[in-house]
Coordinates of N, CA and C in Angstrom, one line a residue:
M19 N 5.8 13.9 161.2 CA 4.5 13.8 161.9 C 3.5 13.0 161.2
E20 N 3.5 13.0 159.8 CA 2.6 12.2 159.1 C 2.8 10.7 159.3
R21 N 4.1 10.3 159.4 CA 4.4 8.9 159.6 C 3.9 8.4 161.0
Q22 N 4.0 9.3 162.0 CA 3.5 8.9 163.3 C 2.0 8.7 163.3
E23 N 1.4 9.6 162.5 CA -0.1 9.5 162.4 C -0.5 8.2 161.8
L24 N 0.2 7.9 160.7 CA -0.1 6.6 160.0 C 0.2 5.4 160.9
K25 N 1.3 5.5 161.6 CA 1.6 4.4 162.5 C 0.6 4.2 163.6
R26 N 0.1 5.3 164.1 CA -1.0 5.2 165.1 C -2.3 4.6 164.5
E27 N -2.6 5.0 163.2 CA -3.7 4.4 162.5 C -3.6 2.9 162.3
L28 N -2.4 2.5 161.9 CA -2.1 1.1 161.7 C -2.2 0.3 163.0
D29 N -1.7 0.9 164.0 CA -1.8 0.2 165.3 C -3.2 0.1 165.8
A30 N -4.0 1.1 165.6 CA -5.4 1.1 165.9 C -6.2 0.1 165.1
T31 N -5.9 0.0 163.8 CA -6.5 -1.0 162.9 C -6.2 -2.4 163.3
L32 N -4.9 -2.6 163.6 CA -4.5 -4.0 164.1 C -5.2 -4.4 165.4
E33 N -5.3 -3.4 166.3 CA -5.9 -3.7 167.6 C -7.4 -3.9 167.4
A34 N -8.0 -3.2 166.5 CA -9.5 -3.4 166.2 C -9.7 -4.8 165.6
R35 N -8.7 -5.2 164.8 CA -8.8 -6.5 164.1 C -8.7 -7.6 165.2
R36 N -7.9 -7.4 166.2 CA -7.7 -8.4 167.3 C -9.0 -8.4 168.1
E37 N -9.6 -7.3 168.3 CA -10.8 -7.2 169.2 C -12.1 -7.7 168.4
L38 N -12.2 -7.4 167.1 CA -13.4 -7.7 166.4 C -13.4 -9.0 165.7
G39 N -12.2 -9.5 165.5 CA -12.0 -10.8 164.8 C -11.9 -10.7 163.3
S40 N -11.8 -11.8 162.6 CA -11.5 -11.8 161.2 C -12.7 -11.4 160.3
E41 N -13.9 -11.4 160.9 CA -15.1 -11.0 160.1 C -15.0 -9.6 159.6
Y42 N -14.3 -8.7 160.3 CA -14.3 -7.3 159.9 C -12.9 -7.0 159.3
E43 N -12.1 -8.0 159.0 CA -10.7 -7.7 158.5 C -10.7 -6.9 157.2
S44 N -11.5 -7.3 156.2 CA -11.5 -6.6 154.9 C -12.0 -5.2 155.1
A45 N -13.0 -4.9 155.9 CA -13.4 -3.5 156.1 C -12.4 -2.7 156.8
L46 N -11.7 -3.3 157.8 CA -10.6 -2.6 158.5 C -9.5 -2.2 157.5
V47 N -9.1 -3.2 156.7 CA -8.0 -3.0 155.8 C -8.4 -1.9 154.8
E48 N -9.6 -2.0 154.3 CA -10.1 -1.0 153.3 C -10.1 0.4 153.9
S49 N -10.5 0.5 155.2 CA -10.5 1.8 155.9 C -9.1 2.4 156.0
F50 N -8.1 1.5 156.4 CA -6.7 1.9 156.5 C -6.2 2.4 155.2
V51 N -6.5 1.6 154.1 CA -6.0 1.9 152.8 C -6.5 3.3 152.3
E52 N -7.8 3.5 152.6 CA -8.4 4.8 152.3 C -7.7 6.0 153.0
K53 N -7.3 5.8 154.3 CA -6.6 6.8 155.0 C -5.2 7.0 154.4
V54 N -4.5 6.0 154.0 CA -3.2 6.1 153.4 C -3.3 6.8 152.1
D55 N -4.3 6.4 151.3 CA -4.6 7.1 150.0 C -4.9 8.5 150.2
A56 N -5.7 8.9 151.1 CA -6.0 10.3 151.4 C -4.7 11.1 151.7
Q57 N -3.9 10.5 152.5 CA -2.7 11.2 152.9 C -1.7 11.3 151.7
V58 N -1.6 10.3 150.9 CA -0.8 10.4 149.7 C -1.3 11.4 148.8
R59 N -2.6 11.5 148.6 CA -3.2 12.5 147.7 C -2.9 13.9 148.2
R60 N -3.0 14.1 149.5 CA -2.8 15.4 150.1 C -1.3 15.8 149.9
R61 N -0.5 14.9 150.1 CA 1.0 15.2 150.0 C 1.3 15.5 148.5
L62 N 0.8 14.7 147.6 CA 1.0 15.0 146.2 C 0.5 16.4 145.8
A63 N -0.7 16.7 146.3 CA -1.2 18.1 146.0 C -0.3 19.2 146.6
E64 N 0.2 18.9 147.8 CA 1.1 19.9 148.4 C 2.4 20.0 147.5
D65 N 2.9 18.9 147.0 CA 4.1 18.9 146.2 C 3.8 19.6 144.9
R66 N 2.7 19.4 144.3 CA 2.3 20.0 143.0 C 2.2 21.5 143.2
L67 N 1.5 21.9 144.3 CA 1.3 23.3 144.6 C 2.7 24.0 144.8
G68 N 3.6 23.3 145.5 CA 4.9 23.9 145.7 C 5.7 24.0 144.4
A69 N 5.6 23.0 143.5 CA 6.3 23.0 142.2 C 5.7 24.1 141.3
A70 N 4.3 24.3 141.4 CA 3.7 25.3 140.6 C 4.1 26.7 141.0
R71 N 4.4 26.9 142.3 CA 4.8 28.2 142.8 C 6.3 28.4 142.5
G72 N 7.0 27.4 142.0 CA 8.3 27.6 141.6 C 9.4 27.2 142.6
G73 N 9.0 26.6 143.7 CA 10.0 26.3 144.7 C 10.0 24.8 145.0
G74 N 9.0 24.4 145.5 CA 8.9 23.0 146.0 C 9.0 22.8 147.5
G75 N 9.0 24.0 148.2 CA 9.1 23.9 149.7 C 10.4 23.4 150.2
A76 N 11.2 24.3 150.7 CA 12.5 23.9 151.1 C 12.5 23.0 152.3
D77 N 11.4 23.0 153.1 CA 11.3 22.2 154.3 C 11.1 20.7 153.9
R78 N 10.7 20.4 152.7 CA 10.4 19.0 152.3 C 11.4 18.5 151.3
V79 N 12.4 19.3 150.9 CA 13.4 18.8 150.0 C 14.3 17.9 150.7
S80 N 14.5 16.7 150.2 CA 15.4 15.7 150.8 C 16.9 16.1 150.6
A81 N 17.7 15.7 151.5 CA 19.1 15.9 151.4 C 19.7 15.2 150.2
G82 N 20.5 15.9 149.4 CA 21.1 15.2 148.3 C 20.3 15.3 147.0
T83 N 19.2 16.0 147.0 CA 18.4 16.0 145.8 C 18.7 17.3 145.0
G84 N 19.4 18.2 145.6 CA 19.8 19.4 144.9 C 18.8 20.5 145.1
A85 N 19.3 21.7 144.8 CA 18.4 22.9 145.0 C 17.3 22.9 143.9
G86 N 16.1 23.2 144.3 CA 15.0 23.3 143.4 C 14.4 22.0 142.9
A87 N 14.9 20.9 143.5 CA 14.4 19.6 143.1 C 13.0 19.4 143.7
V88 N 12.1 18.7 143.0 CA 10.8 18.4 143.5 C 11.0 17.3 144.5
P89 N 10.5 17.5 145.7 CA 10.6 16.5 146.8 C 10.0 15.1 146.4
G90 N 10.7 14.1 146.8 CA 10.2 12.7 146.5 C 10.3 12.3 145.1
S91 N 11.2 12.9 144.3 CA 11.2 12.5 142.9 C 12.2 11.4 142.6
G92 N 12.0 10.2 143.2 CA 12.8 9.1 143.0 C 13.9 8.9 143.9
T93 N 13.9 9.6 145.1 CA 15.0 9.4 146.1 C 14.9 8.0 146.7
F94 N 16.0 7.7 147.3 CA 16.1 6.4 148.0 C 15.0 6.3 149.0
G95 N 14.8 7.3 149.8 CA 13.8 7.3 150.8 C 12.4 7.0 150.3
E96 N 12.0 7.7 149.1 CA 10.7 7.4 148.5 C 10.6 6.0 148.1
R97 N 11.6 5.5 147.4 CA 11.5 4.1 147.0 C 11.4 3.1 148.1
F98 N 12.2 3.3 149.2 CA 12.3 2.5 150.3 C 10.9 2.5 151.1
G99 N 10.4 3.8 151.2 CA 9.1 3.9 151.9 C 8.0 3.2 151.1
F100 N 8.0 3.3 149.8 CA 7.0 2.7 149.0 C 7.1 1.2 149.2
A101 N 8.3 0.6 149.2 CA 8.4 -0.8 149.4 C 7.9 -1.2 150.8
I102 N 8.2 -0.5 151.8 CA 7.8 -0.8 153.1 C 6.3 -0.8 153.2
V103 N 5.7 0.3 152.6 CA 4.2 0.4 152.7 C 3.5 -0.8 152.0
T104 N 4.1 -1.2 150.8 CA 3.5 -2.4 150.1 C 3.7 -3.7 150.9
L105 N 4.8 -3.8 151.6 CA 5.0 -5.0 152.4 C 4.1 -5.0 153.7
V106 N 3.9 -3.8 154.3 CA 3.0 -3.8 155.4 C 1.6 -4.1 155.0
L107 N 1.1 -3.6 153.9 CA -0.2 -3.9 153.4 C -0.3 -5.3 152.9
A108 N 0.8 -5.9 152.5 CA 0.8 -7.3 152.0 C 0.3 -8.3 153.1
V109 N 0.6 -8.0 154.4 CA 0.2 -9.0 155.4 C -1.3 -9.2 155.5
P110 N -2.1 -8.1 155.7 CA -3.5 -8.4 155.7 C -4.1 -8.8 154.4
L111 N -3.5 -8.3 153.3 CA -4.0 -8.7 152.0 C -3.7 -10.2 151.7
S112 N -2.6 -10.6 152.2 CA -2.3 -12.1 152.0 C -3.2 -12.9 152.8
A113 N -3.5 -12.5 154.0 CA -4.5 -13.2 154.9 C -5.8 -13.3 154.2
I114 N -6.3 -12.1 153.7 CA -7.6 -12.1 153.0 C -7.6 -13.0 151.8
G115 N -6.5 -12.9 151.0 CA -6.5 -13.7 149.7 C -6.4 -15.2 150.0
A116 N -5.6 -15.6 151.0 CA -5.5 -17.0 151.4 C -6.8 -17.5 152.0
T117 N -7.5 -16.7 152.8 CA -8.7 -17.1 153.4 C -9.8 -17.3 152.4
Q118 N -9.9 -16.3 151.5 CA -11.0 -16.4 150.5 C -10.8 -17.3 149.4
A119 N -9.5 -17.4 148.9 CA -9.3 -18.3 147.7 C -8.1 -19.2 147.8
R120 N -7.7 -19.4 149.0 CA -6.6 -20.3 149.3 C -5.3 -20.0 148.6
L121 N -4.6 -20.9 148.0 CA -3.3 -20.7 147.4 C -3.5 -19.8 146.2
S122 N -4.5 -19.9 145.4 CA -4.7 -19.1 144.2 C -4.9 -17.6 144.6
G123 N -5.6 -17.4 145.7 CA -5.8 -16.0 146.2 C -4.5 -15.4 146.7
L124 N -3.6 -16.2 147.3 CA -2.3 -15.8 147.8 C -1.4 -15.4 146.6
V125 N -1.5 -16.3 145.6 CA -0.6 -16.0 144.4 C -1.1 -14.7 143.7
V126 N -2.4 -14.5 143.6 CA -2.9 -13.3 143.0 C -2.4 -12.0 143.8
V127 N -2.6 -12.1 145.1 CA -2.2 -11.0 145.9 C -0.7 -10.6 145.7
W128 N 0.2 -11.6 145.8 CA 1.6 -11.4 145.7 C 2.0 -11.0 144.3
A129 N 1.3 -11.5 143.3 CA 1.6 -11.1 141.9 C 1.2 -9.6 141.8
G130 N 0.2 -9.2 142.4 CA -0.2 -7.7 142.4 C 0.8 -6.9 143.1
I131 N 1.3 -7.4 144.2 CA 2.3 -6.6 145.0 C 3.6 -6.5 144.2
V132 N 4.0 -7.6 143.6 CA 5.2 -7.5 142.7 C 5.0 -6.6 141.5
A133 N 3.9 -6.7 140.9 CA 3.6 -5.8 139.7 C 3.6 -4.3 140.1
V134 N 3.0 -4.0 141.2 CA 3.0 -2.6 141.7 C 4.4 -2.1 141.9
N135 N 5.2 -2.9 142.6 CA 6.6 -2.5 142.9 C 7.4 -2.4 141.6
L136 N 7.2 -3.3 140.7 CA 7.9 -3.2 139.4 C 7.5 -2.0 138.6
I137 N 6.3 -1.7 138.6 CA 5.8 -0.5 137.8 C 6.4 0.8 138.5
H138 N 6.3 0.8 139.8 CA 6.9 2.0 140.5 C 8.4 2.1 140.3
A139 N 9.1 1.0 140.3 CA 10.5 1.0 140.1 C 10.9 1.5 138.7
R140 N 10.1 1.2 137.7 CA 10.4 1.5 136.3 C 9.8 2.9 135.9
S141 N 9.0 3.5 136.7 CA 8.4 4.8 136.4 C 9.5 5.8 136.6
P142 N 9.4 7.0 135.9 CA 10.4 8.0 136.0 C 10.5 8.5 137.4
R143 N 9.4 8.6 138.2 CA 9.4 9.0 139.6 C 10.0 7.9 140.5
G144 N 10.1 6.7 140.0 CA 10.6 5.6 140.9 C 12.1 5.4 140.8
R145 N 12.7 6.1 139.9 CA 14.2 6.0 139.7 C 14.8 7.3 140.2
A146 N 16.1 7.1 140.7 CA 16.8 8.3 141.1 C 17.2 9.1 139.8
K147 N 17.3 10.4 140.0 CA 17.7 11.3 138.9 C 19.2 11.0 138.5
G148 N 19.4 11.0 137.2 CA 20.8 10.8 136.8 C 21.2 9.4 136.5
V149 N 20.2 8.5 136.8 CA 20.5 7.0 136.5 C 20.0 6.7 135.2
D150 N 20.8 6.1 134.3 CA 20.3 5.7 133.0 C 19.4 4.5 133.0
A151 N 18.4 4.5 132.2 CA 17.5 3.4 132.1 C 18.1 2.4 131.1
A152 N 18.9 1.5 131.6 CA 19.5 0.5 130.8 C 18.7 -0.7 130.5

């Protein structure tokens, strides 16, 4: 249900961008990012609360993570979802960077995207459990 809500929000943001034009693009992107951030924070709080209670919520445990595992702790779905979100956000950010600072802005945006994905991939939560860090 959360994904459908985010998809509707993204569709509404893109439609508003088409209607309002590029002058409001940064405000629209910022608004969407805030909504995504709020949803991520809420979900993390739910996960932490579930872990503090000693279970982790059986309805949110991914298949193949094992009993009692904390949901989203480096599963393929989490990593794939994170990559998709960063690429979706890359489109408007690239447009803003290229519009404001041309090639250098575009390079900075993509360097940031690559850095965020590398940091996430190397973090303990970004790797699947049982995989050695070689």
